[in-house]
Coordinates of C-alpha atoms in Angstrom, one line a residue:
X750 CA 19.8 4.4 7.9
X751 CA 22.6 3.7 5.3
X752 CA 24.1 6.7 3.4
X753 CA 23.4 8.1 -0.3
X754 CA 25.8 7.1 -2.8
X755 CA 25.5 9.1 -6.3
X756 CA 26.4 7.2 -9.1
X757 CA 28.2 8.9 -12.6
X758 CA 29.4 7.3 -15.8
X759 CA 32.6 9.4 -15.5
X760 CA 34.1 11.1 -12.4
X761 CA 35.7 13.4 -14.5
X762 CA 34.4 16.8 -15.0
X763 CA 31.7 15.9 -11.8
X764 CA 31.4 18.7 -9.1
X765 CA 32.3 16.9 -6.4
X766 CA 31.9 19.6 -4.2
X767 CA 28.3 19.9 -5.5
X768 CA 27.2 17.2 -3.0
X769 CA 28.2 16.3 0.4
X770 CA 27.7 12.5 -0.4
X771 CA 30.2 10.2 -2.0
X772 CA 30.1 9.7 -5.9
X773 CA 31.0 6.3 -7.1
X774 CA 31.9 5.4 -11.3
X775 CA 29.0 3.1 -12.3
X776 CA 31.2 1.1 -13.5
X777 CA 32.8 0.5 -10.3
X778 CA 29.6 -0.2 -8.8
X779 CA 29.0 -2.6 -11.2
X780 CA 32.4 -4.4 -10.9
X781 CA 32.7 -4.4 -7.3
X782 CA 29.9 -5.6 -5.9
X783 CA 31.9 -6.4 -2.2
X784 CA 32.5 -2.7 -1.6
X785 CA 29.1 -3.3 -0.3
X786 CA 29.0 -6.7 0.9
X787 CA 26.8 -5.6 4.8
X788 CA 26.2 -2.5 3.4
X789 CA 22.5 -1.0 2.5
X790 CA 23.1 2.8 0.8
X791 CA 20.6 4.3 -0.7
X792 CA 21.4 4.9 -4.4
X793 CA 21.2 8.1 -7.2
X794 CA 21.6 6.6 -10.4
X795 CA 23.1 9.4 -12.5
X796 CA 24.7 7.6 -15.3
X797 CA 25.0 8.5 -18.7
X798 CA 22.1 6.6 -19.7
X799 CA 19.2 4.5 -18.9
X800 CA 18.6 2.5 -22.2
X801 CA 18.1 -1.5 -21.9
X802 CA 21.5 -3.0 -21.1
X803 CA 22.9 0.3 -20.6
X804 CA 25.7 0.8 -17.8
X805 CA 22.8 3.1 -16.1
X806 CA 20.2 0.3 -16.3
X807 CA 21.9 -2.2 -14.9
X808 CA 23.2 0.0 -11.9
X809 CA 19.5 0.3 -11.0
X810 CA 18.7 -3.4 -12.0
X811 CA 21.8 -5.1 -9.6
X812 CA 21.1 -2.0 -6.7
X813 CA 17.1 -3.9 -6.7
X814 CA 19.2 -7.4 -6.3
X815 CA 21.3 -6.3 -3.9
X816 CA 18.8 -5.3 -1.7
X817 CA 19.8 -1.1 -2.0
X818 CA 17.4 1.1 -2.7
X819 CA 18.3 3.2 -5.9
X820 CA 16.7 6.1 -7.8
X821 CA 15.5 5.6 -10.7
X822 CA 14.7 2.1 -10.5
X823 CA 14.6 0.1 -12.6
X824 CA 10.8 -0.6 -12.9
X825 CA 10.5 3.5 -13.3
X826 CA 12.9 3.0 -16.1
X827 CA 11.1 0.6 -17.7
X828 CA 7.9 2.3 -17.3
X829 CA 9.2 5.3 -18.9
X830 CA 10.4 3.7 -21.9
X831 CA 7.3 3.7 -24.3
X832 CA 4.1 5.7 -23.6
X833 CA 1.6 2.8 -24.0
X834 CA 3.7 2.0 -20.5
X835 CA 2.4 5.3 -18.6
X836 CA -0.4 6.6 -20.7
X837 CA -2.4 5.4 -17.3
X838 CA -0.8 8.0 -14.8
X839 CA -1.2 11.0 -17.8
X840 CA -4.6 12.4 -17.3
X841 CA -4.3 12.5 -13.6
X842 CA -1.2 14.9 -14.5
X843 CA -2.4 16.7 -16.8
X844 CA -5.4 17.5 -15.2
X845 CA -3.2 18.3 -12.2
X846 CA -1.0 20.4 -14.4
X847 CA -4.3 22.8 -16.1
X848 CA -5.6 23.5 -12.3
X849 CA -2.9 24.6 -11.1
X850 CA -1.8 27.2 -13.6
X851 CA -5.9 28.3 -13.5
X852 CA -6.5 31.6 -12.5
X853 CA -2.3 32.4 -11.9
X854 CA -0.3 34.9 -13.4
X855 CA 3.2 34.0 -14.7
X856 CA 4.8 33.2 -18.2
X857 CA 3.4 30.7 -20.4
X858 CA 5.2 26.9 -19.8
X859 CA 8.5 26.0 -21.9
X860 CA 7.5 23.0 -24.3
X861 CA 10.0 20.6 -22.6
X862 CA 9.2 21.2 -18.6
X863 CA 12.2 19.6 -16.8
X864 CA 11.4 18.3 -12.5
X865 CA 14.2 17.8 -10.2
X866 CA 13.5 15.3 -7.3
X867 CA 9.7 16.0 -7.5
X868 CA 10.3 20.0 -7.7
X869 CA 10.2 22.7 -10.8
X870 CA 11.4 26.2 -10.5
X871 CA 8.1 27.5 -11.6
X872 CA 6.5 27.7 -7.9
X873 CA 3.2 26.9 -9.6
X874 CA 3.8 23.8 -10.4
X875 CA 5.4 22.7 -6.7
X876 CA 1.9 20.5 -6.4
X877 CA 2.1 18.6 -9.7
X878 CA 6.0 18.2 -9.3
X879 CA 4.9 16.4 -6.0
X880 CA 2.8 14.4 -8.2
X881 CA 4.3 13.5 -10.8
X882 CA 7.0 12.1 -8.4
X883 CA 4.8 10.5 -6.7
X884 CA 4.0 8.2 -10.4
X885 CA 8.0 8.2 -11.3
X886 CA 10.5 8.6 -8.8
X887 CA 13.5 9.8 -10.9
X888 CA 16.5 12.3 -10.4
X889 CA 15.7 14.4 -13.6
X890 CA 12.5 14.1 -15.5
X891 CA 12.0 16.2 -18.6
X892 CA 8.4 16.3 -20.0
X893 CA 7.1 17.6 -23.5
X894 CA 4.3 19.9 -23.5
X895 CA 1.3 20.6 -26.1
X896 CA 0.0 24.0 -25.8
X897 CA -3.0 25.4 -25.8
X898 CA -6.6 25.9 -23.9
X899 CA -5.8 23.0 -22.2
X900 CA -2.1 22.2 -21.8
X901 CA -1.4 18.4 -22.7
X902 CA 1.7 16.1 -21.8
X903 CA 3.4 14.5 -25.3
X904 CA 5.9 12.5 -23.3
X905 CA 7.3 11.8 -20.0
X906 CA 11.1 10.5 -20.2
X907 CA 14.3 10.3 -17.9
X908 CA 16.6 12.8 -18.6
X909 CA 20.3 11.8 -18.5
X910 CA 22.3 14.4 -16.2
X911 CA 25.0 14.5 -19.1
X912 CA 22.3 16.3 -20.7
X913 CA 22.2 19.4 -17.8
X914 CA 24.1 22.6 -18.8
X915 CA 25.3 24.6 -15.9
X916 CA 22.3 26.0 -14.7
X917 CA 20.5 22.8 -15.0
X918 CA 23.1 20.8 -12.7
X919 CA 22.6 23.4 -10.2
X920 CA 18.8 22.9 -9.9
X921 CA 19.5 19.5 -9.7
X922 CA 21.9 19.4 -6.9
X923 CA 19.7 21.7 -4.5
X924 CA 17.0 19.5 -5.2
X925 CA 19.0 16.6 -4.7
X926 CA 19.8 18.1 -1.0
X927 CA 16.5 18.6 0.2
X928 CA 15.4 15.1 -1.2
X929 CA 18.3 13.6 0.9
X930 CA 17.9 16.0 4.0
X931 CA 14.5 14.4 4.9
X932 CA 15.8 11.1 5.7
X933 CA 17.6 13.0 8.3
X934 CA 15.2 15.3 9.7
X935 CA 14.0 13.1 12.7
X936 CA 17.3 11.8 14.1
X937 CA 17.3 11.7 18.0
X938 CA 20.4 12.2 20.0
X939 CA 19.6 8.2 21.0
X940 CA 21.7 5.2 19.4
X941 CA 19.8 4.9 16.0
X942 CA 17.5 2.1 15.1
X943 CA 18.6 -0.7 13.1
X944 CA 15.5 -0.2 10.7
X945 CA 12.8 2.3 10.3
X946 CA 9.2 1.2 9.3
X947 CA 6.6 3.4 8.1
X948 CA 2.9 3.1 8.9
X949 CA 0.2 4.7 6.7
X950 CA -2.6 6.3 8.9
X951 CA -5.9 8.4 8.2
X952 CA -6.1 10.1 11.8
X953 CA -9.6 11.2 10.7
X954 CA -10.9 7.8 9.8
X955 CA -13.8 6.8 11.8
X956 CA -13.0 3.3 12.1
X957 CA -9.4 2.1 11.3
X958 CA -8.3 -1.0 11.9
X959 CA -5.3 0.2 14.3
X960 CA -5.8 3.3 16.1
X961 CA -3.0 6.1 16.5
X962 CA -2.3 4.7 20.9
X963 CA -2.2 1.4 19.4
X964 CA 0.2 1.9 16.8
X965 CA 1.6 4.4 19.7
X966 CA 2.4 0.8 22.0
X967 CA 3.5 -0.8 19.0
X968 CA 6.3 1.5 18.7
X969 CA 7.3 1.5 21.8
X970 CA 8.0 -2.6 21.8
X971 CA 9.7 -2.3 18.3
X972 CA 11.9 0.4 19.3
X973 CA 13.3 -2.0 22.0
X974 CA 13.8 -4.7 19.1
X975 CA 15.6 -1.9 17.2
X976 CA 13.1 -0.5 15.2
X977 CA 11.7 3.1 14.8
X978 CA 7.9 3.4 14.0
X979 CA 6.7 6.9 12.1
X980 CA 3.2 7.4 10.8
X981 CA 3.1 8.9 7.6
X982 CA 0.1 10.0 5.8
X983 CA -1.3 9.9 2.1
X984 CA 0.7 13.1 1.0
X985 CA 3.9 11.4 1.9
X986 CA 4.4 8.9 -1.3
X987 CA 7.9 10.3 -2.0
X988 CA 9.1 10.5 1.1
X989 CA 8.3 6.0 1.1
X990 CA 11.8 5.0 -0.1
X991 CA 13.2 6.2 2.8
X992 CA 11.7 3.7 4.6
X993 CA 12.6 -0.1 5.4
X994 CA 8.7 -1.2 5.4
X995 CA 5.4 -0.5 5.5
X996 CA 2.3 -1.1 7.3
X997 CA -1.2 0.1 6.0
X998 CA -3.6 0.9 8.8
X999 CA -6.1 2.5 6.5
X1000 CA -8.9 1.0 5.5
X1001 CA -7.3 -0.5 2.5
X1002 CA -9.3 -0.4 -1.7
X1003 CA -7.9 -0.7 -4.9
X1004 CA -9.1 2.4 -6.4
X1005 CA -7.3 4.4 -3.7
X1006 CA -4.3 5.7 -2.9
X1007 CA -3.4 2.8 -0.2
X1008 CA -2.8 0.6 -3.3
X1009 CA -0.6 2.8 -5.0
X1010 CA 1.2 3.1 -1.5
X1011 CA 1.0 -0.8 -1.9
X1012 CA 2.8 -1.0 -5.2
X1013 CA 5.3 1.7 -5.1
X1014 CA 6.4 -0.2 -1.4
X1015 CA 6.7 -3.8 -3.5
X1016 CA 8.6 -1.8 -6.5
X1017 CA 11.3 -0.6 -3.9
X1018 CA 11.5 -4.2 -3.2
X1019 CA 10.8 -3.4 1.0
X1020 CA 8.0 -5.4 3.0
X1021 CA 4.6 -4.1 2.9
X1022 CA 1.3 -5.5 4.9
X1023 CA -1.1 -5.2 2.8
X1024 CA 0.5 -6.1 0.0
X1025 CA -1.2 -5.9 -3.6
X1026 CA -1.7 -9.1 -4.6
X1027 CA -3.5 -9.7 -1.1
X1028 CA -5.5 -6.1 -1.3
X1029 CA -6.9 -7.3 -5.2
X1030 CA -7.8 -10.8 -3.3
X1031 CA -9.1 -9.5 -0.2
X1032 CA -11.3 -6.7 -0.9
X1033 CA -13.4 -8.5 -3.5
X1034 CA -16.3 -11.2 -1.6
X1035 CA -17.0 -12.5 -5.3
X1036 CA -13.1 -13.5 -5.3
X1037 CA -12.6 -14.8 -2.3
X1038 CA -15.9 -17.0 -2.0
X1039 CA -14.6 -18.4 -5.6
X1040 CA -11.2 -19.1 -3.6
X1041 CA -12.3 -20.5 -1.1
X1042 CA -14.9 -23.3 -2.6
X1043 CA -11.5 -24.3 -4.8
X1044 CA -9.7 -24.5 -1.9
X1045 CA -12.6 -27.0 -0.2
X1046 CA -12.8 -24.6 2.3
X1047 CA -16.3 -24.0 3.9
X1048 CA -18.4 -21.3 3.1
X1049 CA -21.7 -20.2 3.5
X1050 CA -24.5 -20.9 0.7
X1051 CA -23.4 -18.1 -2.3
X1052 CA -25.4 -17.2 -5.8
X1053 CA -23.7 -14.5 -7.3
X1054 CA -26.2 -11.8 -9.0
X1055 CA -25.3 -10.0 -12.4
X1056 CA -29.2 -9.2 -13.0
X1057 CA -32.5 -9.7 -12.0
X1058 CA -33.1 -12.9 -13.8
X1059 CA -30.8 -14.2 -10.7
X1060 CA -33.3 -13.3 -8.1
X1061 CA -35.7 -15.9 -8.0
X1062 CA -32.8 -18.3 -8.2
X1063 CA -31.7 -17.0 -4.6
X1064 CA -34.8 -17.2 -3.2
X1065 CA -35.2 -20.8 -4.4
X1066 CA -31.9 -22.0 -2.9
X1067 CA -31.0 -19.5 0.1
X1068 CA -34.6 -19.0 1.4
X1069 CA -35.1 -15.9 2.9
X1070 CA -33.8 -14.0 5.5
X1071 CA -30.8 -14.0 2.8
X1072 CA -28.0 -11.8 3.2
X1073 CA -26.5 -9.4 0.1
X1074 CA -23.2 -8.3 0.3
X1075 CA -21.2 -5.4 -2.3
X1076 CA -18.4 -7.4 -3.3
X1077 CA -15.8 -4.5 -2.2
X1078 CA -17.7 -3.7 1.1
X1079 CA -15.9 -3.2 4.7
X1080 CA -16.4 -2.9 8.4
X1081 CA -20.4 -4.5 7.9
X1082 CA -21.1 -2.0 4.8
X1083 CA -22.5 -2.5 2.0
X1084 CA -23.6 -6.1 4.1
X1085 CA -27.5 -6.0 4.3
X1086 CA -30.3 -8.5 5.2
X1087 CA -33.4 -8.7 3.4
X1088 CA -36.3 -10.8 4.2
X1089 CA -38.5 -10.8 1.1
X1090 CA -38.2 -11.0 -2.8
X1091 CA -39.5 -7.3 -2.3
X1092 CA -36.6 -6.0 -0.3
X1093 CA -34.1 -7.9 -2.4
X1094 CA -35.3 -6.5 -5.7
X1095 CA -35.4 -2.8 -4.1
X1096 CA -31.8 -3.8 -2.5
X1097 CA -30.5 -5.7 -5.4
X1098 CA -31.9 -3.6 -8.1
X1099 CA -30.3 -0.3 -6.4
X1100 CA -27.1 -1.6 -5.8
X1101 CA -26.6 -3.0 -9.4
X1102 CA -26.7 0.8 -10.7
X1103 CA -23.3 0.9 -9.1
X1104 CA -21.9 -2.6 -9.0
X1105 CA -22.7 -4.8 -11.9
X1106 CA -22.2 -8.2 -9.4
X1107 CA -23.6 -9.0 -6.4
X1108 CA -23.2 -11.8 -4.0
X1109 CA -26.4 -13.5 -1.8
X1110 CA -25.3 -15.7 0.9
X1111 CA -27.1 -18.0 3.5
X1112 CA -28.2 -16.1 6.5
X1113 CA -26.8 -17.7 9.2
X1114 CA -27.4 -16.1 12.7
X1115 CA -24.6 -16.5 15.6
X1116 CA -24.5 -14.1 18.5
X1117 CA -20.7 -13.7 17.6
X1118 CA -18.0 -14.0 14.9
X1119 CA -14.4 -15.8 15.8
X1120 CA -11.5 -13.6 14.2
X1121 CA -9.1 -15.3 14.0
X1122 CA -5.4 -13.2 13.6
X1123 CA -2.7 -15.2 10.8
X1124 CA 0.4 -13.9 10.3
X1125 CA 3.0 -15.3 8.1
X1126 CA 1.0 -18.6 7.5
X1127 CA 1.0 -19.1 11.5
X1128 CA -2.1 -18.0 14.2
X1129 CA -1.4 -14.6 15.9
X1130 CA -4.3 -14.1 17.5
X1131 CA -8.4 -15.3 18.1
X1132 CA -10.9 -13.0 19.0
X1133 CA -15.0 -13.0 19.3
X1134 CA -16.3 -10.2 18.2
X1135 CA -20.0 -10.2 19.6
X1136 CA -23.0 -9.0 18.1
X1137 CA -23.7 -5.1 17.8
X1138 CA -26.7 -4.7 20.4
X1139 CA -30.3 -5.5 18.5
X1140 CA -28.5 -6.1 15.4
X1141 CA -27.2 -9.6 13.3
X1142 CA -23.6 -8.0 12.8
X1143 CA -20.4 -6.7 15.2
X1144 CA -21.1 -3.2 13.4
X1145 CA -24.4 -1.5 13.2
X1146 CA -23.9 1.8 10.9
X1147 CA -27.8 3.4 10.3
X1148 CA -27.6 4.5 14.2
X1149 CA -27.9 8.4 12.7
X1150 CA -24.8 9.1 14.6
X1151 CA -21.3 7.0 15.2
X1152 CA -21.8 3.3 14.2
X1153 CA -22.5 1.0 17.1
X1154 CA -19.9 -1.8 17.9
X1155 CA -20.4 -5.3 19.7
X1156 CA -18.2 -6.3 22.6
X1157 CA -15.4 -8.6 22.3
X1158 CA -13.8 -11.8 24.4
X1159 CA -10.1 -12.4 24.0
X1160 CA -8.9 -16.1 23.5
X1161 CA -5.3 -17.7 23.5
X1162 CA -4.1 -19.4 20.4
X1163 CA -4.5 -22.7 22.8
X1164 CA -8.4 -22.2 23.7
X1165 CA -9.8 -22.0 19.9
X1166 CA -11.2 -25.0 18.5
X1167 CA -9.0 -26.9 16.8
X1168 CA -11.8 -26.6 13.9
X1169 CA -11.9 -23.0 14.1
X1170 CA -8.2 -22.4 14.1
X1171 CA -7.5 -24.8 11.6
X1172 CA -10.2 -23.4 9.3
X1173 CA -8.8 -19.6 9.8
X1174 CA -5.4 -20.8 8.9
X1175 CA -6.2 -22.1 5.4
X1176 CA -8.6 -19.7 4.6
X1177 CA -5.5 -17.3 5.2
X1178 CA -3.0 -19.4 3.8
X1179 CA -4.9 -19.4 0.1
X1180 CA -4.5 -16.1 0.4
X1181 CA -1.0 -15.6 0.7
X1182 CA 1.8 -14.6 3.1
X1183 CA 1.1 -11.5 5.1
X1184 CA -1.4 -10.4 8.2
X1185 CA -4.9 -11.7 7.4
X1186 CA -8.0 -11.9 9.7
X1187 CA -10.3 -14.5 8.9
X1188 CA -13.7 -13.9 10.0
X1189 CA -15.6 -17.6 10.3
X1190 CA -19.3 -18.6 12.2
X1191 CA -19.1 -21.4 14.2
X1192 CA -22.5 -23.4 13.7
X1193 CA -24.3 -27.0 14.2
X1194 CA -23.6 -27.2 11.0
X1195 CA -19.7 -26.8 10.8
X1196 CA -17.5 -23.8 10.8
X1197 CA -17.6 -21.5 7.6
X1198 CA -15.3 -18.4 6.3
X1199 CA -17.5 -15.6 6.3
X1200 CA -14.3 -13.0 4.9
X1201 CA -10.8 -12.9 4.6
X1202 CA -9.6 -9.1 5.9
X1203 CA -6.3 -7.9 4.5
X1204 CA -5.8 -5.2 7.2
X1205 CA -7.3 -6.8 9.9
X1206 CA -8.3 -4.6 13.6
X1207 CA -5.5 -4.9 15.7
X1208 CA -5.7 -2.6 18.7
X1209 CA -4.1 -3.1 22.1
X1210 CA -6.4 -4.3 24.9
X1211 CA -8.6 -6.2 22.3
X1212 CA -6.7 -8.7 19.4
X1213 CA -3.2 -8.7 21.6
X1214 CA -5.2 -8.9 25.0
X1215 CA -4.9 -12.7 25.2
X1216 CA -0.9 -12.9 23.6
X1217 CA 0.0 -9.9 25.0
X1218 CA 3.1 -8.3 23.6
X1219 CA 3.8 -11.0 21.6
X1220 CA 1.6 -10.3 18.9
X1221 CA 3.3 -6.7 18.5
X1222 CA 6.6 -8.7 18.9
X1223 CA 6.0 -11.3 15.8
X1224 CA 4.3 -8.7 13.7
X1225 CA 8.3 -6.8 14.1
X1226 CA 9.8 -9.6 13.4
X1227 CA 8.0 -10.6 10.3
X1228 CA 9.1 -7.2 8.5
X1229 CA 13.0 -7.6 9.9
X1230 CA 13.2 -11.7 8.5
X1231 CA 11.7 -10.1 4.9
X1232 CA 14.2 -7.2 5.2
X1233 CA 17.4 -9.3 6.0
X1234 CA 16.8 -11.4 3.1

């Protein structure tokens, strides 16, 4: 990993012996872009200001083009600069801020509440500071405070470090040192890797799509291809920009915190699989079968439900058995068959006190389901996945116990159907750009996109049993191409 480079409007009057790591005058940065021609650092932006067109805002603004990574940056600046721009992430803090001064003794909060790197001096707080830099990565944040039975945040704004007395510059500079000890931590006594990619696990997720020996044998072929592989877990947000890339292998949903690990990943400008734009695509059936028909790509039968005047209209043109599908569902949930108008109103009525669309699609009964692997717009890897036993899907969940898979056959790339692979790659392709894996039935009929996953299974032994290593081998290279340019 590159060094830290700390950035000041004026080298006079700076502590240099405050810091172990080399302070540059923003102007210089800004005038001499070829000091770092090759060069990666990691930046701390501590200029005199971070107003639009400032010295300081354009230090972050050229560190993002330059491919540097640089704290604040500037979409932190920006989002900091009017309320109406973070009033989102405030009642997450503040409700984060009242619990954890419930119930513990101490002195009442100042009115301006100033966090270093993510960490206050009142030991209280050491959770919401985690949080809060979790929203807005930034050297020095100062926030005002509303007092009272419940303690309210006014405004959240950079602070300046022209603004720190002595006391103040202190703070910062320990916190500063254990923000920039971590990327250290792990060094080996082994030549270091060229890049270092960060995976997002759950190790208590029942079913993930990669499991902890998997991503275990993945390491072990990119560390040869000079590239170290860490898990990190949801608690580790701040700890993101130390990394080159990510790769979410947690069942992935908008309303959680893999998108935020999603965004904040695309803000520092690295690679990330799942991306955003994918996850909003992906995780939604109603989307994607709305995609797909304007792409002329087959699908099955669909009649999307907002009420129960759309009942009968299902039945008329789907028939029964029909199949009703949550549009945000995963791993076979929230997928159900029904074979009357009685079980779809019980179904469809219960599930609309939750979601306020549903989708009804053609029942179309294969013993298996091709998967077929697309990475960068180009086949990885096919797959059937077979029927769960005495069930129409690959995953049977009411079992009262641990849900029942199907087995699975292995294909190369070069035994698929042409149909099948040619379908799977522009289903994937509408998409967009990252690791997809298309789920299609092949039928007397034709072949017919079931789903689009955005963080599709990829174990060892099952998707890379027919490519081998070279599955694990693309997927490395696909991050390094999007890092080196």
């Amino acid at each position: 990993m590159s060094d830290w480079i700390i950035l000041s409007t004026a080298l006079a009057g700076f502590d240099h012996t405050a810091t172990k790591h080399k302070v540059l005058a923003t102007r210089d940065y800004l005038a001499k872009p070829e000091m770092f021609r090759g060069a990666r650092p990691n930046i701390i932006n501590l200029s005199r200001s971070y107003a639009y067109q400032s010295r300081g805002y354009y230090a972050s603004l050229l560190a993002a083009a330059r491919g540097q990574r640089v704290i604040p940056s500037v979409e932190t600046i920006i989002d900091l600069s009017a309320r109406k721009l973070y009033e989102n992430a405030v009642p997450e803090l503040e409700d984060t801020l009242n619990k954890s001064l419930r119930g513990q003794a101490g002195d009442p909060l100042p009115s301006r509440l100033r966090v270093f790197f993510g960490t206050c001096t009142d030991p209280r707080l050491e959770r919401f500071g985690r949080l809060l830099f979790d929203w807005f990565r930034a050297p020095i944040l100062e926030l005002t405070l509303k007092q009272g039975d419940w303690i309210s945040i006014s405004r959240i704004g950079l602070l300046p470090f022209g603004k720190l007395d002595d006391a103040g510059r202190e703070t910062l500079f320990q916190a500063m040192a254990r923000y920039t000890a971590r990327q250290w931590k792990d060094a080996k006594s082994r030549a270091p890797a060229r890049y270092s990619f960060a995976t997002l696990v759950d190790p208590d997720e029942a079913l993930p799509p990669s499991s902890i020996s998997s991503l275990k044998h993945w390491s072990r072929i990119a560390a040869r291809m000079g590239v170290s592989v860490e898990p990190i877990t949801r608690k580790d947000l701040p700890r993101l920009a130390n990394f080159d890339a990510l790769f979410i292998r947690e069942t992935t949903s908008i309303s959680n915190h893999t998108y935020r690990f999603a965004r904040r990943a695309q803000q520092e400008g690295m690679p990330v699989i799942d991306d955003p734009v994918s996850m909003i695509r992906c995780t939604n059936k109603v989307y994607l079968d709305e995609l797909m028909s304007s792409n002329g790509i087959p699908v099955p039968v669909t009649v999307m439900l907002i009420g129960p005047e759309d009942f009968q209209r299902a039945a008329d043109l789907l028939g029964f058995p029909m199949v009703l599908k949550v549009p945000d569902s995963s791993f076979s949930r929230g997928v159900k068959k029904v074979a009357s108008m009685a079980e779809l109103k019980a179904l469809a009525g219960a599930w609309l006190h939750d979601s306020e669309v549903l989708i009804a699609q053609k029942y179309m009964p294969t013993s298996f389901d091709w998967r077929i692997g697309v990475l960068g717009g180009k086949p990885l890897f096919a797959v059937q996945y077979l029927m769960a036993k005495q069930h129409w899907q690959i995953v049977k969940h009411d079992t009262g116990g641990k849900p029942l898979e199907g087995g699975f056959k292995s294909f190369s790339l070069a035994q698929v159907p042409p149909l099948v692979l040619d379908t799977g790659l522009r289903a994937a392709c509408s998409v967009g750009d990252g690791l997809y894996g298309v789920d299609l039935k092949e039928t007397d009929d034709g072949v017919f996109v079931i789903e689009v996953n955005d963080n599709p299974n990829l174990e060892h032994g099952v998707e890379d049993a027919a490519e081998k290593d070279e599955v694990w081998i693309r997927l490395t290279n696909w991050f390094i191409e999007r890092i080196a340019t």
